[in-house]
Amino acid sequence: MIDFETHPSRYRHWRLSLEPPVAWLTMSVAEDAPIAPGYRLKLNSYDLGVDIELADAVARLRFEHPEIRAVVITGGRDRTFCAGANIHMLATSSHGFKVNFCKFTNETRLAMENATAYSGQRYVAACNGTAAGGGYELALACERIYLVDDGSSAVSLPEIPLLGVLPGTGGLTRLIDKRKVRRDLADVFSTLPEGVKGRRAVEWKLVDDLIPRSRFTESVRERALALAAEDGPQREPIALEPLAPEVTGEAVRYRHVELALDRGARIAELTVRSGAASDWALRAFRELDDALLRLRFHYDDIALVLVKTRGSIAQVLATDSAAGREVLLLMARVLRRLDMTAKSFFAVVDRGSCFAGSLLELALASDRTYMLDDSDVRIAIGVLNDGALPAFNGASRLALRNVEAREGVFDAAGALEAELVTAVFDEIDWEEELRVAAEERASLSPDALTGMEANLRFPGAESMETRVFGRLSAWQNWIFSRPNATGEHGVLSLYGKPERPQFDWRRT
Amino acid sequence: MIDFETHPSRYRHWRLSLEPPVAWLTMSVAEDAPIAPGYRLKLNSYDLGVDIELADAVARLRFEHPEIRAVVITGGRDRTFCAGANIHMLATSSHGFKVNFCKFTNETRLAMENATAYSGQRYVAACNGTAAGGGYELALACERIYLVDDGSSAVSLPEIPLLGVLPGTGGLTRLIDKRKVRRDLADVFSTLPEGVKGRRAVEWKLVDDLIPRSRFTESVRERALALAAEDGPQREPIALEPLAPEVTGEAVRYRHVELALDRGARIAELTVRSGAASDWALRAFRELDDALLRLRFHYDDIALVLVKTRGSIAQVLATDSAAGREVLLLMARVLRRLDMTAKSFFAVVDRGSCFAGSLLELALASDRTYMLDDSDVRIAIGVLNDGALPAFNGASRLALRNVEAREGVFDAAGALEAELVTAVFDEIDWEEELRVAAEERASLSPDALTGMEANLRFPGAESMETRVFGRLSAWQNWIFSRPNATGEHGVLSLYGKPERPQFDWRRT
């Protein structure tokens, strides 16, 4: 079982070095420590284990090290920045694992951009050698990209010519959307196996500057210090304590969150309890985040997640009011992780529930919300529902439903009237209606549901983030499922083997 | 070979009846006239042949019947509007045909919306009976949807529960983007095989109004007349003459356009010649449109299209200046059809070429542009390059490259400087460079190229159109390629058979 928790003291693949206000995050992948047996992580190539450490570092820097204002990502191997995702790992993984791996790495890179934009921790890629494929995509997630000027080091996206798949970790999208590389040059670049180096890399906007090897580190440090000197939010350090859930065959139990699994029915219950502790919001949403990752990677047969809450509406609204900036940013990211999780989510508003404020967002993010018509059952709009926890495109989840946020408590009739819930049932019908809805959902084609949810969950304006997940990832998933890539004679399957790939040449 | 040209006098499936200012377009599909043998078009279900007639009707109404200001689409069978795309046709088609069929039907529906928005021909869906699947998607492409109130007629999107595929002809996108149906209600609706009828269909914004059967036709007529009475552009009729190309094994020859095929190299040359005739622009772009459809459906092994022009820059700029409103709208649609064509396009600016104005847009729409460095070779920005031929998202193609439109003629050095072309070669290198670039392109994985182009061709803001093609279609393509839909035991493969589908339950 993959563990998504780690700590700098246990990193195998990264070195985190703090020189406030700059942090150096150095990739030095241990070849012999893949997350699963069967391949070696050569040339600073990465797998999920490497990226779990990166995600941990990005999160810890934000919470535990507010004194850090710039983060330099560089390569710890001579003349190599990063060779991208390990191809043997990809070639030998199931379709589902490939898709979930790409999703996670995409989310990590978005977290770097989120830290740059909102936490005053500016990411800088110091490409001390060639940045290839996912290696260059890692650099693309940084605000600045510096390339060593040594006559040989290049940036490249060789996936299409060498592997028959896309640079799917945001590569194509960030080229044209973020760096504004002209689309015809992006086309040339994305089909050149050797990539682009030197002056042309700057002219094409692929990197921000070239730096000679002799003063590479020093020059990167100066530039990082200059970024670190710019204005940013003042914050206090917050420790990220271990979550260490108790895992059994039927459940994953955290302090405030429980994930209960009915493997036979392919239905899970995800319950969040309110709490009075000052760290409740941080802890509960970190637990939710971990539970979502486990749902994706460990419980791929689960079709439907019933989202429940237990506790006090007043308590949730009170802890919401005290939530600090970095905690709010985390909560929003976790909700967006839910948007991107290929499971159906039905929120269940029943007796003892507390769908208010931040927890109401869980219902608004769900595909449907069912509410019991009972005088004891209420939901509440609070201060965090008015844009503090933005969805993928910057809008509040209420705004995405065209509902005006007005703080207040709603009974079932009021919630239906305010367009906050999908359906209301009284005590007599409640259990049967829920049972039928859940069973029907779990009986549908899992692929069709994934496609439907990937469309309906993203109404309104698009952002770079939605374009990475909606457009780029959807095409990549298609390509991953096609014989030209993953068939017996597909180019990804045959990578590193003497046999030449055989293509079905029909363009579709 | 499919013929994309037709005429109302030859329609098998539609009746076009003109009662100016209203036209009635009645769907009455001939069961025994599918475009390919092997299935019957029951219950007003459609195939490509039905949609080719619809596309023809939409185009002819715009050009030949400007007196028509509202178009009512209704069903010609008792209590049936339209049952959507024929399932047996889909289940027995190749992946490539399914994808191209969906793309064409999507483009036809966008043409209806384009006519509604820009040609003052407002489309109204008069659902005289149930509109299911693609039938409801046809209604969604209309500005107004009226449903007969007879206690049984419903609108529905049963694809997900019954077929394991998406409502992929814009259905999911138009629900939330165009009609602003709340996403949780859209979720419920899209999983209900029987759909929604009566009052609830109005409350959920699925239809605009209910009309009793007794006064259905009369009431629809009144509403169409009211729409027709609103302001719209004044236009003169323009006849759409037959194109009737000469087709051989190596080429398709039109009056102004020639498509030459090198099947062995999997490379085609698409050449447009300038002309002095007053109908040059209309004719040349209609020919281009037909050639693009043939490339998609008849020549699916062609990987790369070299786009060439022959003639006079002055002539193109002169005919451009005289182009009327409806012709401009057509030109823009043809260019967007090129954007959506799963072939690589390289524009070749050589001696004798005339990439100016409307024909320069062909180069700007191509994936790359190569230009010969020669004193006789020029390109020119004209009056139509400043937004008259908008790309998918409403912006000009120059704006999408961040190039300011300034009319003028450019030699190779000037064109490179102005960021109008990808690369320039002199006489010595020209042929070899082009040959190598073309051969390299044609050697790459066709799937990876389709995915790459579907990302790089759409920089910047998204629109409903790009969301239909980028997000919805990409997911649908993935689902079409998955065993849960099209495998031996997939739900689409088994439609109408007694065997129950078997799902791989893993959510991805």
PDB file of C-alpha atoms in Angstrom, chain A residues 20-23 66-73 112 115-117 119-126 141-146 208 219-234:
ATOM      1  CA  PRO A  20      16.398  31.652   4.359  1.00  0.00           C
ATOM      2  CA  PRO A  21      14.888  33.394   2.513  1.00  0.00           C
ATOM      3  CA  VAL A  22      15.824  30.802  -0.145  1.00  0.00           C
ATOM      4  CA  ALA A  23      15.282  27.049  -0.035  1.00  0.00           C
ATOM      5  CA  PRO A  66       7.190  30.874   6.043  1.00  0.00           C
ATOM      6  CA  GLU A  67      10.654  32.461   6.251  1.00  0.00           C
ATOM      7  CA  ILE A  68      11.328  30.889   2.837  1.00  0.00           C
ATOM      8  CA  ARG A  69      10.334  33.273   0.021  1.00  0.00           C
ATOM      9  CA  ALA A  70      11.918  31.533  -2.952  1.00  0.00           C
ATOM     10  CA  VAL A  71      12.427  27.846  -3.711  1.00  0.00           C
ATOM     11  CA  VAL A  72      15.079  26.750  -6.195  1.00  0.00           C
ATOM     12  CA  ILE A  73      14.506  23.347  -7.790  1.00  0.00           C
ATOM     13  CA  MET A 112       3.980  24.821  -6.702  1.00  0.00           C
ATOM     14  CA  ALA A 115       2.501  28.566  -3.526  1.00  0.00           C
ATOM     15  CA  THR A 116       4.155  30.982  -5.945  1.00  0.00           C
ATOM     16  CA  ALA A 117       0.934  32.916  -6.497  1.00  0.00           C
ATOM     17  CA  SER A 119       1.987  31.983  -0.356  1.00  0.00           C
ATOM     18  CA  GLY A 120       4.837  34.215  -1.423  1.00  0.00           C
ATOM     19  CA  GLN A 121       7.070  31.194  -2.107  1.00  0.00           C
ATOM     20  CA  ARG A 122       8.348  31.738  -5.628  1.00  0.00           C
ATOM     21  CA  TYR A 123       9.546  28.640  -7.487  1.00  0.00           C
ATOM     22  CA  VAL A 124      12.626  28.864  -9.678  1.00  0.00           C
ATOM     23  CA  ALA A 125      13.886  26.053 -11.922  1.00  0.00           C
ATOM     24  CA  ALA A 126      17.666  25.956 -12.079  1.00  0.00           C
ATOM     25  CA  ALA A 141       5.612  24.768 -13.220  1.00  0.00           C
ATOM     26  CA  CYS A 142       8.178  27.223 -11.864  1.00  0.00           C
ATOM     27  CA  GLU A 143       7.835  30.983 -12.217  1.00  0.00           C
ATOM     28  CA  ARG A 144      11.312  31.292 -13.728  1.00  0.00           C
ATOM     29  CA  ILE A 145      13.387  28.822 -15.731  1.00  0.00           C
ATOM     30  CA  TYR A 146      17.168  29.211 -15.985  1.00  0.00           C
ATOM     31  CA  ASP A 208      13.916  32.839 -19.183  1.00  0.00           C
ATOM     32  CA  SER A 219      23.731  33.592 -10.357  1.00  0.00           C
ATOM     33  CA  VAL A 220      20.651  31.494  -9.560  1.00  0.00           C
ATOM     34  CA  ARG A 221      21.080  32.397  -5.883  1.00  0.00           C
ATOM     35  CA  GLU A 222      21.212  36.109  -6.707  1.00  0.00           C
ATOM     36  CA  ARG A 223      18.054  35.886  -8.782  1.00  0.00           C
ATOM     37  CA  ALA A 224      16.250  33.837  -6.143  1.00  0.00           C
ATOM     38  CA  LEU A 225      17.235  36.401  -3.500  1.00  0.00           C
ATOM     39  CA  ALA A 226      15.873  39.159  -5.703  1.00  0.00           C
ATOM     40  CA  LEU A 227      12.531  37.349  -5.996  1.00  0.00           C
ATOM     41  CA  ALA A 228      12.555  36.647  -2.258  1.00  0.00           C
ATOM     42  CA  ALA A 229      12.984  40.358  -1.574  1.00  0.00           C
ATOM     43  CA  GLU A 230       9.669  41.202  -3.260  1.00  0.00           C
ATOM     44  CA  ASP A 231       6.518  41.682  -1.218  1.00  0.00           C
ATOM     45  CA  GLY A 232       4.691  38.630   0.049  1.00  0.00           C
ATOM     46  CA  PRO A 233       2.283  37.719   2.839  1.00  0.00           C
ATOM     47  CA  GLN A 234       3.630  37.589   6.421  1.00  0.00           C
TER      48      GLN A 234
END
